[in-house]
Amino acid sequence: MAEKVTIATVARHARVSRQTVSNVLNAPHIVRQETRQRVEDAINALGYRANQAARQMRTGRSRLIAARIEPTRDGINGSVLDRFLHGLTETADAAGYRVLLYTATDDDREIATYGDLLGTYELDAFVLVGTKYGDPRTEWLADRDVPFVTFGRPWDALDAHPWVDVDGAAGTAQATRRLLDAGHRRIAFLGWPVGSGVGDDRRAGWRDALHAAGVDPTGLHRETEDGIAEGERLMRDLLVDVAPSAVVCASDSLALGALQAIRGVDPPVSVIGFDDTPVAAAVGLTSVSQPLGEAAARCVDLLTGVLDGDHETPTPVLLQPSLALRHTA
């Protein structure tokens, strides 16, 4: 009969103390990367499996965090959240956590789900996605001292809670400068209605880049709800009103609509999207790419800091996007 693999077995194999192995399992962020890797290699080599029930009794934690799957829209930008959740699940697993996914059609239903989940599963924390001004979800969790981090800024007060975000303004500014360097001056923007934190941020990057180049953005902006049909409609309006030579879009869905509107237009109009979805890659659309895997990993890092009782709110993380260049730009 094979010998039972215990923490002591792992410790001997990795040449560390049993406490170090316990730290890797329960609070990996406090262990040096080199040591943590050695312990993780030993765990994998020996096939060690922690007794989850015993660990929960000892630490008072379920090692379970929850994240929402958003409703399917046009099937394009949903892939952004899919990639983030995939990275979150992988990173959480490496830190000894499991991710519980739930769905809700709006904020009220999501908040109602919080109570059900907390009562049923004794969750450790939540990871929220898609923050907005006056976000009632973060207020509900904060009022009840439920630990959480967000992928997205608290737009009302940047020090309100721990968060990770991608600098959307930097992304659209980079896209706009790319078009300026290519000789464009009439660079339009297709975005979302004013008041959307993410949309306002992305529009600001385009506007500021034009101002810095001495170009007046007046009349070059159009706004709508997200979607391919909406992007096509607004792009047709722009072609009639201002005849732009290029357009930066707040999403790949809007950009794909713009591409449909400019078919056969001469001279061609350059289009840049945002989010670098698989559809964008398939059609050759230049798009701003978010580091979603890194964003997910940093959310888990912040969350472990919150759960381990840091007295100060962990420093927020603002990541930089990049530009995936293809023939449309």
Coordinates of C-alpha atoms in Angstrom, one line a residue:
M1 CA 0.0 0.0 0.0
A2 CA 1.4 3.4 -1.0
E3 CA 2.5 5.7 1.8
K4 CA 0.1 8.6 2.4
V5 CA 1.5 11.9 1.3
T6 CA 1.3 14.5 4.0
I7 CA 2.6 18.1 4.5
A8 CA 5.6 16.6 6.2
T9 CA 6.3 14.5 3.1
V10 CA 6.1 17.5 0.9
A11 CA 8.4 19.5 3.3
R12 CA 11.1 16.8 3.2
H13 CA 10.9 16.6 -0.6
A14 CA 11.1 20.4 -1.0
R15 CA 13.7 20.8 1.8
V16 CA 11.6 23.3 3.7
S17 CA 9.7 23.4 6.9
R18 CA 6.1 22.2 7.3
Q19 CA 5.2 25.8 8.1
T20 CA 6.5 26.9 4.7
V21 CA 4.4 24.3 3.0
S22 CA 1.4 25.5 4.9
N23 CA 2.1 29.0 3.9
V24 CA 2.3 28.1 0.3
L25 CA -1.1 26.4 0.6
N26 CA -2.8 29.1 2.6
A27 CA -1.0 32.3 2.1
P28 CA 1.3 31.9 -1.0
H29 CA 1.9 35.6 -1.4
I30 CA 4.1 35.7 1.7
V31 CA 6.5 33.0 0.4
R32 CA 9.4 33.9 -1.9
Q33 CA 8.8 33.0 -5.5
E34 CA 11.8 30.6 -5.6
T35 CA 10.7 28.8 -2.5
R36 CA 7.0 28.7 -3.5
Q37 CA 8.0 27.2 -6.9
R38 CA 10.0 24.5 -5.1
V39 CA 7.1 23.6 -2.9
E40 CA 4.6 23.6 -5.7
D41 CA 6.9 21.3 -7.7
A42 CA 7.1 18.9 -4.8
I43 CA 3.3 19.0 -4.4
N44 CA 2.8 18.1 -8.1
A45 CA 5.5 15.4 -8.1
L46 CA 4.1 13.7 -5.0
G47 CA 0.5 14.1 -5.9
Y48 CA -0.3 15.8 -2.6
R49 CA -4.0 16.8 -2.1
A50 CA -4.8 19.0 0.9
N51 CA -7.8 18.0 3.1
Q52 CA -10.1 20.8 2.2
A53 CA -12.5 20.3 5.1
A54 CA -9.7 20.2 7.7
R55 CA -8.1 23.3 6.2
Q56 CA -11.4 25.2 6.3
M57 CA -11.9 24.3 9.9
R58 CA -8.3 25.4 10.8
T59 CA -8.3 28.7 8.8
G60 CA -12.0 29.6 8.9
R61 CA -12.0 29.9 5.1
S62 CA -13.8 28.1 2.4
R63 CA -11.1 29.0 -0.2
L64 CA -14.0 29.8 -2.5
I65 CA -14.4 33.1 -4.4
A66 CA -17.3 34.1 -6.7
A67 CA -17.4 35.9 -10.0
R68 CA -20.2 36.7 -12.4
I69 CA -20.8 35.5 -15.9
E70 CA -22.4 38.4 -17.8
P71 CA -25.4 37.8 -20.1
T72 CA -24.4 37.1 -23.8
R73 CA -24.8 40.1 -26.0
D74 CA -23.5 39.9 -29.6
G75 CA -21.1 37.1 -28.9
I76 CA -18.0 39.2 -29.5
N77 CA -17.1 41.3 -26.5
G78 CA -18.3 38.5 -24.2
S79 CA -15.0 36.8 -25.1
V80 CA -13.2 39.5 -23.1
L81 CA -14.8 38.4 -19.9
D82 CA -14.3 34.7 -20.9
R83 CA -10.5 35.3 -21.1
F84 CA -10.5 37.1 -17.8
L85 CA -12.4 34.4 -16.0
H86 CA -10.2 31.7 -17.5
G87 CA -7.1 33.6 -16.1
L88 CA -8.8 34.1 -12.8
T89 CA -9.6 30.4 -12.4
E90 CA -6.1 29.4 -13.2
T91 CA -4.5 31.9 -10.9
A92 CA -6.9 31.3 -8.1
D93 CA -6.2 27.6 -8.3
A94 CA -2.5 28.2 -8.0
A95 CA -3.2 30.2 -4.9
G96 CA -5.3 27.4 -3.4
Y97 CA -8.7 28.9 -4.2
R98 CA -11.7 27.8 -6.3
V99 CA -13.9 30.1 -8.4
L100 CA -17.7 29.8 -8.2
L101 CA -19.4 31.3 -11.3
Y102 CA -22.9 32.8 -11.1
T103 CA -25.1 34.7 -13.5
A104 CA -27.4 37.7 -13.2
T105 CA -29.2 39.8 -15.8
D106 CA -28.8 43.2 -13.9
D107 CA -27.4 44.8 -10.7
D108 CA -30.5 44.1 -8.6
R109 CA -30.5 40.4 -9.4
E110 CA -26.8 40.2 -8.8
I111 CA -27.1 41.8 -5.4
A112 CA -30.0 39.4 -4.6
T113 CA -27.7 36.5 -5.6
Y114 CA -25.0 37.7 -3.2
G115 CA -27.1 36.9 -0.1
D116 CA -28.0 33.5 -1.5
L117 CA -24.4 32.6 -2.3
L118 CA -23.1 33.8 1.1
G119 CA -25.7 31.8 2.9
T120 CA -25.2 28.6 0.9
Y121 CA -21.5 28.5 0.2
E122 CA -19.8 30.6 2.9
L123 CA -17.8 32.4 0.3
D124 CA -14.5 34.1 1.2
A125 CA -14.8 36.9 -1.3
F126 CA -16.1 38.2 -4.7
V127 CA -14.4 39.5 -7.8
L128 CA -16.6 42.0 -9.6
V129 CA -16.3 43.0 -13.2
G130 CA -17.6 46.0 -15.0
T131 CA -17.7 48.9 -12.5
K132 CA -19.8 52.0 -13.0
Y133 CA -20.5 55.3 -11.3
G134 CA -22.6 54.8 -8.2
D135 CA -22.1 51.1 -8.4
P136 CA -24.7 49.6 -6.0
R137 CA -22.9 46.2 -5.9
T138 CA -19.7 47.5 -4.3
E139 CA -21.8 49.5 -1.8
W140 CA -23.8 46.5 -0.8
L141 CA -20.7 44.4 -0.2
A142 CA -18.8 47.1 1.6
D143 CA -21.7 47.9 3.9
R144 CA -21.7 44.2 5.0
D145 CA -17.9 43.9 5.3
V146 CA -17.8 41.2 2.6
P147 CA -14.3 41.1 1.0
F148 CA -14.1 41.9 -2.7
V149 CA -11.9 43.3 -5.4
T150 CA -13.0 44.7 -8.8
F151 CA -11.7 44.4 -12.3
G152 CA -12.5 48.0 -13.1
R153 CA -12.1 51.3 -11.2
P154 CA -14.5 52.7 -8.6
W155 CA -15.2 55.7 -10.8
D156 CA -16.6 57.8 -7.9
A157 CA -13.6 57.5 -5.6
L158 CA -10.4 55.8 -6.7
D159 CA -9.5 54.9 -3.1
A160 CA -12.8 53.3 -2.2
H161 CA -11.7 49.6 -2.5
P162 CA -9.0 47.4 -4.0
W163 CA -9.1 47.3 -7.8
V164 CA -7.3 46.3 -11.0
D165 CA -8.0 48.1 -14.3
V166 CA -6.6 48.6 -17.8
D167 CA -5.8 52.1 -18.8
G168 CA -8.4 52.6 -21.6
A169 CA -7.4 56.2 -22.3
A170 CA -3.8 55.1 -22.9
G171 CA -5.1 52.5 -25.3
T172 CA -7.2 54.8 -27.4
A173 CA -4.5 57.5 -27.3
Q174 CA -2.0 54.9 -28.7
A175 CA -4.4 54.0 -31.4
T176 CA -5.0 57.7 -32.3
R177 CA -1.3 58.4 -32.4
R178 CA -0.8 55.5 -34.7
L179 CA -3.3 57.0 -37.1
L180 CA -1.8 60.5 -36.8
D181 CA 1.6 59.1 -37.6
A182 CA 0.1 57.5 -40.7
G183 CA -1.0 61.0 -41.9
H184 CA -4.6 61.0 -40.8
R185 CA -6.2 64.2 -39.4
R186 CA -9.9 63.6 -39.6
I187 CA -9.9 60.8 -37.0
A188 CA -13.4 60.1 -35.6
F189 CA -14.5 58.2 -32.5
L190 CA -17.4 55.8 -32.0
G191 CA -18.1 55.4 -28.3
W192 CA -20.7 54.7 -25.7
P193 CA -23.1 57.3 -24.1
V194 CA -21.5 59.8 -21.8
G195 CA -21.6 58.6 -18.2
S196 CA -20.1 55.3 -18.8
G197 CA -16.8 55.3 -16.8
V198 CA -15.1 52.9 -19.2
G199 CA -16.5 54.7 -22.3
D200 CA -15.6 58.1 -21.0
D201 CA -12.1 57.0 -20.3
R202 CA -11.6 55.6 -23.8
R203 CA -13.1 58.7 -25.4
A204 CA -10.7 60.9 -23.4
G205 CA -7.7 59.1 -24.7
W206 CA -8.7 59.8 -28.3
R207 CA -9.6 63.4 -27.6
D208 CA -6.4 64.2 -25.7
A209 CA -4.2 62.6 -28.4
L210 CA -5.9 64.8 -31.0
H211 CA -5.5 68.0 -28.9
A212 CA -1.8 67.2 -28.4
A213 CA -1.4 67.0 -32.1
G214 CA -3.2 70.3 -32.7
V215 CA -6.3 68.7 -34.2
D216 CA -9.8 69.9 -33.2
P217 CA -12.0 66.8 -32.3
T218 CA -15.2 68.9 -32.5
G219 CA -17.9 67.0 -34.5
L220 CA -15.9 63.8 -34.9
H221 CA -17.5 61.9 -32.0
R222 CA -20.6 59.8 -32.1
E223 CA -22.0 57.7 -29.3
T224 CA -24.4 54.8 -29.0
E225 CA -25.1 51.5 -27.1
D226 CA -22.6 48.8 -28.0
G227 CA -23.3 46.6 -31.0
I228 CA -22.4 45.9 -34.6
A229 CA -25.6 47.3 -36.0
E230 CA -25.1 50.5 -33.9
G231 CA -21.6 50.9 -35.1
E232 CA -22.6 50.5 -38.7
R233 CA -25.4 53.1 -38.4
L234 CA -23.2 55.7 -36.7
M235 CA -20.3 55.1 -39.2
R236 CA -22.7 55.8 -42.1
D237 CA -23.7 59.1 -40.4
L238 CA -20.1 60.1 -40.0
L239 CA -19.3 59.4 -43.6
V240 CA -22.1 61.8 -44.6
D241 CA -21.4 64.4 -42.0
V242 CA -17.6 64.7 -41.7
A243 CA -16.1 62.1 -44.1
P244 CA -13.4 60.9 -41.7
S245 CA -10.3 59.2 -43.0
A246 CA -10.0 57.0 -39.9
V247 CA -12.0 56.0 -36.8
V248 CA -11.1 54.7 -33.4
C249 CA -13.8 52.6 -31.7
A250 CA -14.6 51.9 -28.0
S251 CA -15.1 48.2 -28.8
D252 CA -14.6 45.6 -31.5
S253 CA -18.3 45.3 -31.9
L254 CA -18.6 49.0 -32.9
A255 CA -15.5 48.6 -35.1
L256 CA -16.9 45.6 -37.0
G257 CA -20.0 47.7 -37.7
A258 CA -17.8 50.5 -39.0
L259 CA -16.1 48.0 -41.3
Q260 CA -19.4 47.1 -42.8
A261 CA -20.3 50.7 -43.3
I262 CA -17.1 51.5 -45.2
R263 CA -17.2 48.7 -47.7
G264 CA -16.5 50.1 -51.1
V265 CA -15.7 53.6 -49.7
D266 CA -12.9 55.3 -51.7
P267 CA -10.5 56.3 -50.4
P268 CA -10.5 53.6 -47.7
V269 CA -11.1 54.5 -44.1
S270 CA -8.8 53.1 -41.4
V271 CA -10.5 51.5 -38.4
I272 CA -9.2 50.5 -35.0
G273 CA -11.2 48.6 -32.4
F274 CA -10.8 47.9 -28.7
D275 CA -10.4 44.5 -26.8
D276 CA -8.6 42.5 -29.5
T277 CA -11.3 39.8 -29.6
P278 CA -10.9 36.6 -31.6
V279 CA -13.3 38.0 -34.2
A280 CA -11.0 41.1 -34.6
A281 CA -8.0 38.8 -35.2
A282 CA -10.1 36.7 -37.7
V283 CA -11.1 39.7 -39.9
G284 CA -7.7 41.4 -39.6
L285 CA -8.9 44.3 -37.4
T286 CA -6.3 46.3 -35.6
S287 CA -7.4 46.5 -32.0
V288 CA -6.3 47.6 -28.6
S289 CA -5.4 44.5 -26.5
Q290 CA -5.9 44.3 -22.8
P291 CA -3.5 42.1 -20.6
L292 CA -6.4 40.1 -19.3
G293 CA -4.3 37.2 -17.8
E294 CA -2.2 39.7 -15.9
A295 CA -5.3 41.5 -14.7
A296 CA -6.8 38.3 -13.4
A297 CA -3.5 37.4 -11.6
R298 CA -3.3 40.9 -10.0
C299 CA -6.9 40.6 -8.8
V300 CA -6.0 37.4 -7.0
D301 CA -2.9 39.0 -5.5
L302 CA -5.0 41.9 -4.1
L303 CA -7.7 39.5 -2.9
T304 CA -5.2 37.4 -0.8
G305 CA -4.0 40.7 0.7
V306 CA -7.5 41.6 1.7
L307 CA -8.3 38.1 3.1
D308 CA -5.1 38.0 5.1
G309 CA -6.1 41.0 7.1
D310 CA -4.0 43.9 5.7
H311 CA -5.1 46.9 7.6
E312 CA -4.5 49.3 4.6
T313 CA -6.4 49.1 1.4
P314 CA -4.0 47.4 -1.1
T315 CA -2.6 49.7 -3.7
P316 CA -4.8 49.7 -6.9
V317 CA -3.3 48.4 -10.1
L318 CA -3.5 50.2 -13.5
L319 CA -2.2 48.1 -16.3
Q320 CA -1.1 49.3 -19.8
P321 CA -2.7 47.9 -23.0
S322 CA -1.0 47.4 -26.3
L323 CA -1.9 47.7 -30.0
A324 CA -2.4 44.5 -32.0
L325 CA -1.6 45.8 -35.5
R326 CA -3.4 44.4 -38.6
H327 CA -4.2 45.7 -42.0
T328 CA -7.2 47.9 -41.0
A329 CA -4.9 50.5 -39.6

